[in-house]
Amino acid sequence: GAAAVVAIGSCASWGGIPSSGPNPTDAVGVTSLVHDKPVVNIPGCPANPYILLATVLEYAVAGTLPALDDLHRPLFAYDRVIHEHCPRRAHFDAGEFVHAFGDEGHRKGWCLFAMGCKGPVTHASCSTRHFNELPDCWPIGIGAPCYGCTEQDVAFRVPLFDTVRGAGYVLDPEGRGG
């Protein structure tokens, strides 16, 4: 009798690590199993509790689900890539990249793209909606690359320290983004 189903986390949304391939378990996300009700995916590893709260409150107050993207994620939370509001974005634009954990660029807070950061292709609000009101409580905030957990074709399919070449973001031979 539910009005909708909310798949919370990347495992519920996409099928998690087992779905990445070769997938002997045939793991899938909830949208592949539920066809008679609307499904709202709130991917993340872990999922952001504020996105769940906002989704549930919109339904409770307005009687409607939030607008969703083509992957059934709420647009208010997944309409932009992390890269747009990344605190390290100015370093990307300046061609200043971390090339090894602990190097000078890493200590100075430079861009993690060359270390495999998936922020340029990851639709999520991690850089603007922080967990537990702690601004640095996310991978980039602690000096690690984003691993793309909110993207079905990135999170468990692109190796962690491999750079994603897509969405127009590549490094030229001098290490500059473009």
Short mmCIF file of C-alpha atoms in Angstrom, two decimals:
data_model
loop_
_atom_site.label_atom_id
_atom_site.label_comp_id
_atom_site.label_asym_id
_atom_site.label_seq_id
_atom_site.Cartn_x
_atom_site.Cartn_y
_atom_site.Cartn_z
CA GLY A 1 0.00 0.00 0.00
CA ALA A 2 2.98 2.36 -0.19
CA ALA A 3 2.63 5.46 -2.38
CA ALA A 4 6.27 5.19 -3.45
CA VAL A 5 9.47 3.31 -2.68
CA VAL A 6 12.64 5.12 -1.61
CA ALA A 7 15.88 3.26 -2.35
CA ILE A 8 18.41 4.59 0.14
CA GLY A 9 22.11 4.20 -0.64
CA SER A 10 24.05 3.11 -3.69
CA CYS A 11 23.43 -0.57 -3.06
CA ALA A 12 19.64 -0.12 -3.04
CA SER A 13 19.80 2.33 -5.95
CA TRP A 14 22.24 0.50 -8.25
CA GLY A 15 22.89 -2.95 -6.83
CA GLY A 16 26.19 -2.08 -5.15
CA ILE A 17 29.52 -3.80 -5.64
CA PRO A 18 28.00 -7.16 -6.72
CA SER A 19 26.30 -5.43 -9.69
CA SER A 20 29.57 -4.04 -11.06
CA GLY A 21 30.51 -7.12 -12.99
CA PRO A 22 30.71 -9.87 -13.71
CA ASN A 23 27.66 -9.92 -11.36
CA PRO A 24 27.16 -13.65 -10.73
CA THR A 25 24.48 -12.74 -8.18
CA ASP A 26 22.41 -10.75 -10.71
CA ALA A 27 22.32 -7.89 -8.19
CA VAL A 28 20.23 -4.92 -9.33
CA GLY A 29 18.80 -1.74 -7.90
CA VAL A 30 15.25 -1.37 -6.66
CA THR A 31 14.07 0.28 -9.91
CA SER A 32 14.74 -3.00 -11.70
CA LEU A 33 12.47 -4.86 -9.27
CA VAL A 34 9.62 -2.47 -8.49
CA HIS A 35 7.47 -1.55 -11.48
CA ASP A 36 4.07 -0.74 -10.01
CA LYS A 37 5.09 2.22 -7.84
CA PRO A 38 7.27 5.29 -8.22
CA VAL A 39 10.85 4.68 -7.05
CA VAL A 40 13.05 7.47 -5.71
CA ASN A 41 16.77 6.66 -5.68
CA ILE A 42 18.86 8.38 -3.03
CA PRO A 43 22.30 6.97 -3.85
CA GLY A 44 25.40 7.64 -1.82
CA CYS A 45 27.73 5.60 0.27
CA PRO A 46 26.35 6.49 2.71
CA ALA A 47 23.28 8.31 1.46
CA ASN A 48 22.87 11.83 2.76
CA PRO A 49 20.16 11.86 5.46
CA TYR A 50 19.10 15.40 4.56
CA ILE A 51 18.14 14.29 1.05
CA LEU A 52 15.96 11.54 2.51
CA LEU A 53 14.39 13.96 4.97
CA ALA A 54 13.66 16.55 2.27
CA THR A 55 12.14 13.89 0.00
CA VAL A 56 9.87 12.51 2.72
CA LEU A 57 8.87 15.97 3.93
CA GLU A 58 7.94 17.09 0.42
CA TYR A 59 5.62 14.12 0.12
CA ALA A 60 4.19 14.64 3.62
CA VAL A 61 3.56 18.36 3.12
CA ALA A 62 2.75 18.66 -0.59
CA GLY A 63 1.57 15.14 -1.38
CA THR A 64 4.01 14.89 -4.29
CA LEU A 65 7.42 13.42 -4.82
CA PRO A 66 10.23 15.78 -5.80
CA ALA A 67 11.12 16.15 -9.47
CA LEU A 68 13.44 13.31 -10.47
CA ASP A 69 16.22 12.95 -13.03
CA ASP A 70 16.40 10.06 -15.52
CA LEU A 71 17.98 7.84 -12.83
CA HIS A 72 15.10 8.55 -10.40
CA ARG A 73 17.21 10.81 -8.15
CA PRO A 74 15.70 14.00 -6.67
CA LEU A 75 16.78 16.89 -8.90
CA PHE A 76 17.20 19.24 -5.94
CA ALA A 77 20.12 17.11 -4.75
CA TYR A 78 21.53 15.56 -7.92
CA ASP A 79 21.13 18.29 -10.54
CA ARG A 80 24.78 19.43 -10.52
CA VAL A 81 28.13 17.72 -10.51
CA ILE A 82 30.27 18.00 -7.39
CA HIS A 83 32.96 19.70 -9.47
CA GLU A 84 30.81 22.84 -9.84
CA HIS A 85 31.03 23.68 -6.13
CA CYS A 86 34.18 21.81 -5.14
CA PRO A 87 36.37 23.74 -2.70
CA ARG A 88 39.36 22.62 -4.81
CA ARG A 89 37.87 23.82 -8.13
CA ALA A 90 40.09 26.90 -8.41
CA HIS A 91 43.12 24.60 -8.39
CA PHE A 92 41.60 22.52 -11.22
CA ASP A 93 41.13 25.69 -13.26
CA ALA A 94 44.72 26.77 -12.48
CA GLY A 95 46.14 23.36 -13.48
CA GLU A 96 47.29 22.60 -9.92
CA PHE A 97 46.90 18.86 -9.27
CA VAL A 98 47.84 16.42 -6.55
CA HIS A 99 50.01 13.67 -8.08
CA ALA A 100 50.70 11.65 -4.91
CA PHE A 101 49.16 11.58 -1.48
CA GLY A 102 51.27 13.76 0.80
CA ASP A 103 52.97 15.70 -1.99
CA GLU A 104 53.17 19.49 -1.85
CA GLY A 105 49.94 19.93 -3.82
CA HIS A 106 48.09 17.55 -1.51
CA ARG A 107 49.29 19.48 1.54
CA LYS A 108 48.18 22.74 -0.10
CA GLY A 109 44.68 21.45 -0.95
CA TRP A 110 45.12 21.25 -4.72
CA CYS A 111 42.72 19.43 -7.06
CA LEU A 112 42.47 15.64 -6.77
CA PHE A 113 41.45 14.99 -10.40
CA ALA A 114 44.82 13.47 -11.36
CA MET A 115 44.42 11.09 -8.40
CA GLY A 116 41.18 9.75 -9.88
CA CYS A 117 38.60 12.16 -8.47
CA LYS A 118 35.21 11.48 -10.08
CA GLY A 119 33.72 14.86 -9.03
CA PRO A 120 33.53 16.22 -12.61
CA VAL A 121 31.09 13.45 -13.60
CA THR A 122 29.33 12.82 -10.28
CA HIS A 123 25.91 14.36 -9.76
CA ALA A 124 25.59 14.91 -6.01
CA SER A 125 25.38 17.64 -3.43
CA CYS A 126 28.26 16.51 -1.20
CA SER A 127 30.07 19.82 -1.66
CA THR A 128 27.03 21.84 -0.53
CA ARG A 129 24.94 19.54 1.75
CA HIS A 130 27.30 18.35 4.42
CA PHE A 131 26.75 15.43 6.76
CA ASN A 132 26.02 16.29 10.37
CA GLU A 133 26.88 19.96 9.77
CA LEU A 134 30.54 19.00 9.37
CA PRO A 135 31.88 20.72 6.23
CA ASP A 136 34.79 18.33 5.69
CA CYS A 137 32.86 15.11 6.32
CA TRP A 138 33.16 13.75 2.77
CA PRO A 139 36.02 12.27 0.69
CA ILE A 140 37.30 15.51 -0.87
CA GLY A 141 37.04 17.26 2.49
CA ILE A 142 39.45 14.76 4.03
CA GLY A 143 41.87 14.85 1.08
CA ALA A 144 40.65 11.77 -0.82
CA PRO A 145 39.21 11.73 -4.33
CA CYS A 146 35.46 11.47 -4.89
CA TYR A 147 34.73 7.93 -6.04
CA GLY A 148 31.41 8.67 -7.73
CA CYS A 149 29.13 6.65 -5.46
CA THR A 150 25.99 8.46 -6.64
CA GLU A 151 26.56 7.49 -10.29
CA GLN A 152 25.37 4.11 -11.52
CA ASP A 153 28.09 3.82 -14.18
CA VAL A 154 30.95 5.19 -12.08
CA ALA A 155 30.81 4.12 -8.42
CA PHE A 156 31.62 0.45 -8.69
CA ARG A 157 32.71 0.30 -12.32
CA VAL A 158 35.59 2.79 -12.63
CA PRO A 159 38.63 1.92 -10.49
CA LEU A 160 39.14 4.33 -7.59
CA PHE A 161 42.38 5.97 -8.69
CA ASP A 162 41.64 5.98 -12.44
CA THR A 163 40.76 9.38 -13.88
CA VAL A 164 37.36 9.53 -15.54
CA ARG A 165 37.65 10.90 -19.03
CA GLY A 166 34.26 12.29 -19.77
CA ALA A 167 32.03 15.32 -19.56
CA GLY A 168 34.79 17.26 -21.31
CA TYR A 169 37.24 16.88 -18.42
CA VAL A 170 40.62 15.49 -19.37
CA LEU A 171 44.15 16.37 -18.42
CA ASP A 172 46.42 17.63 -21.16
CA PRO A 173 50.11 16.61 -21.26
CA GLU A 174 50.98 19.49 -18.93
CA GLY A 175 48.46 18.23 -16.38
CA ARG A 176 45.94 21.03 -16.95
CA GLY A 177 42.22 20.33 -17.00
CA GLY A 178 40.10 21.28 -19.94
#
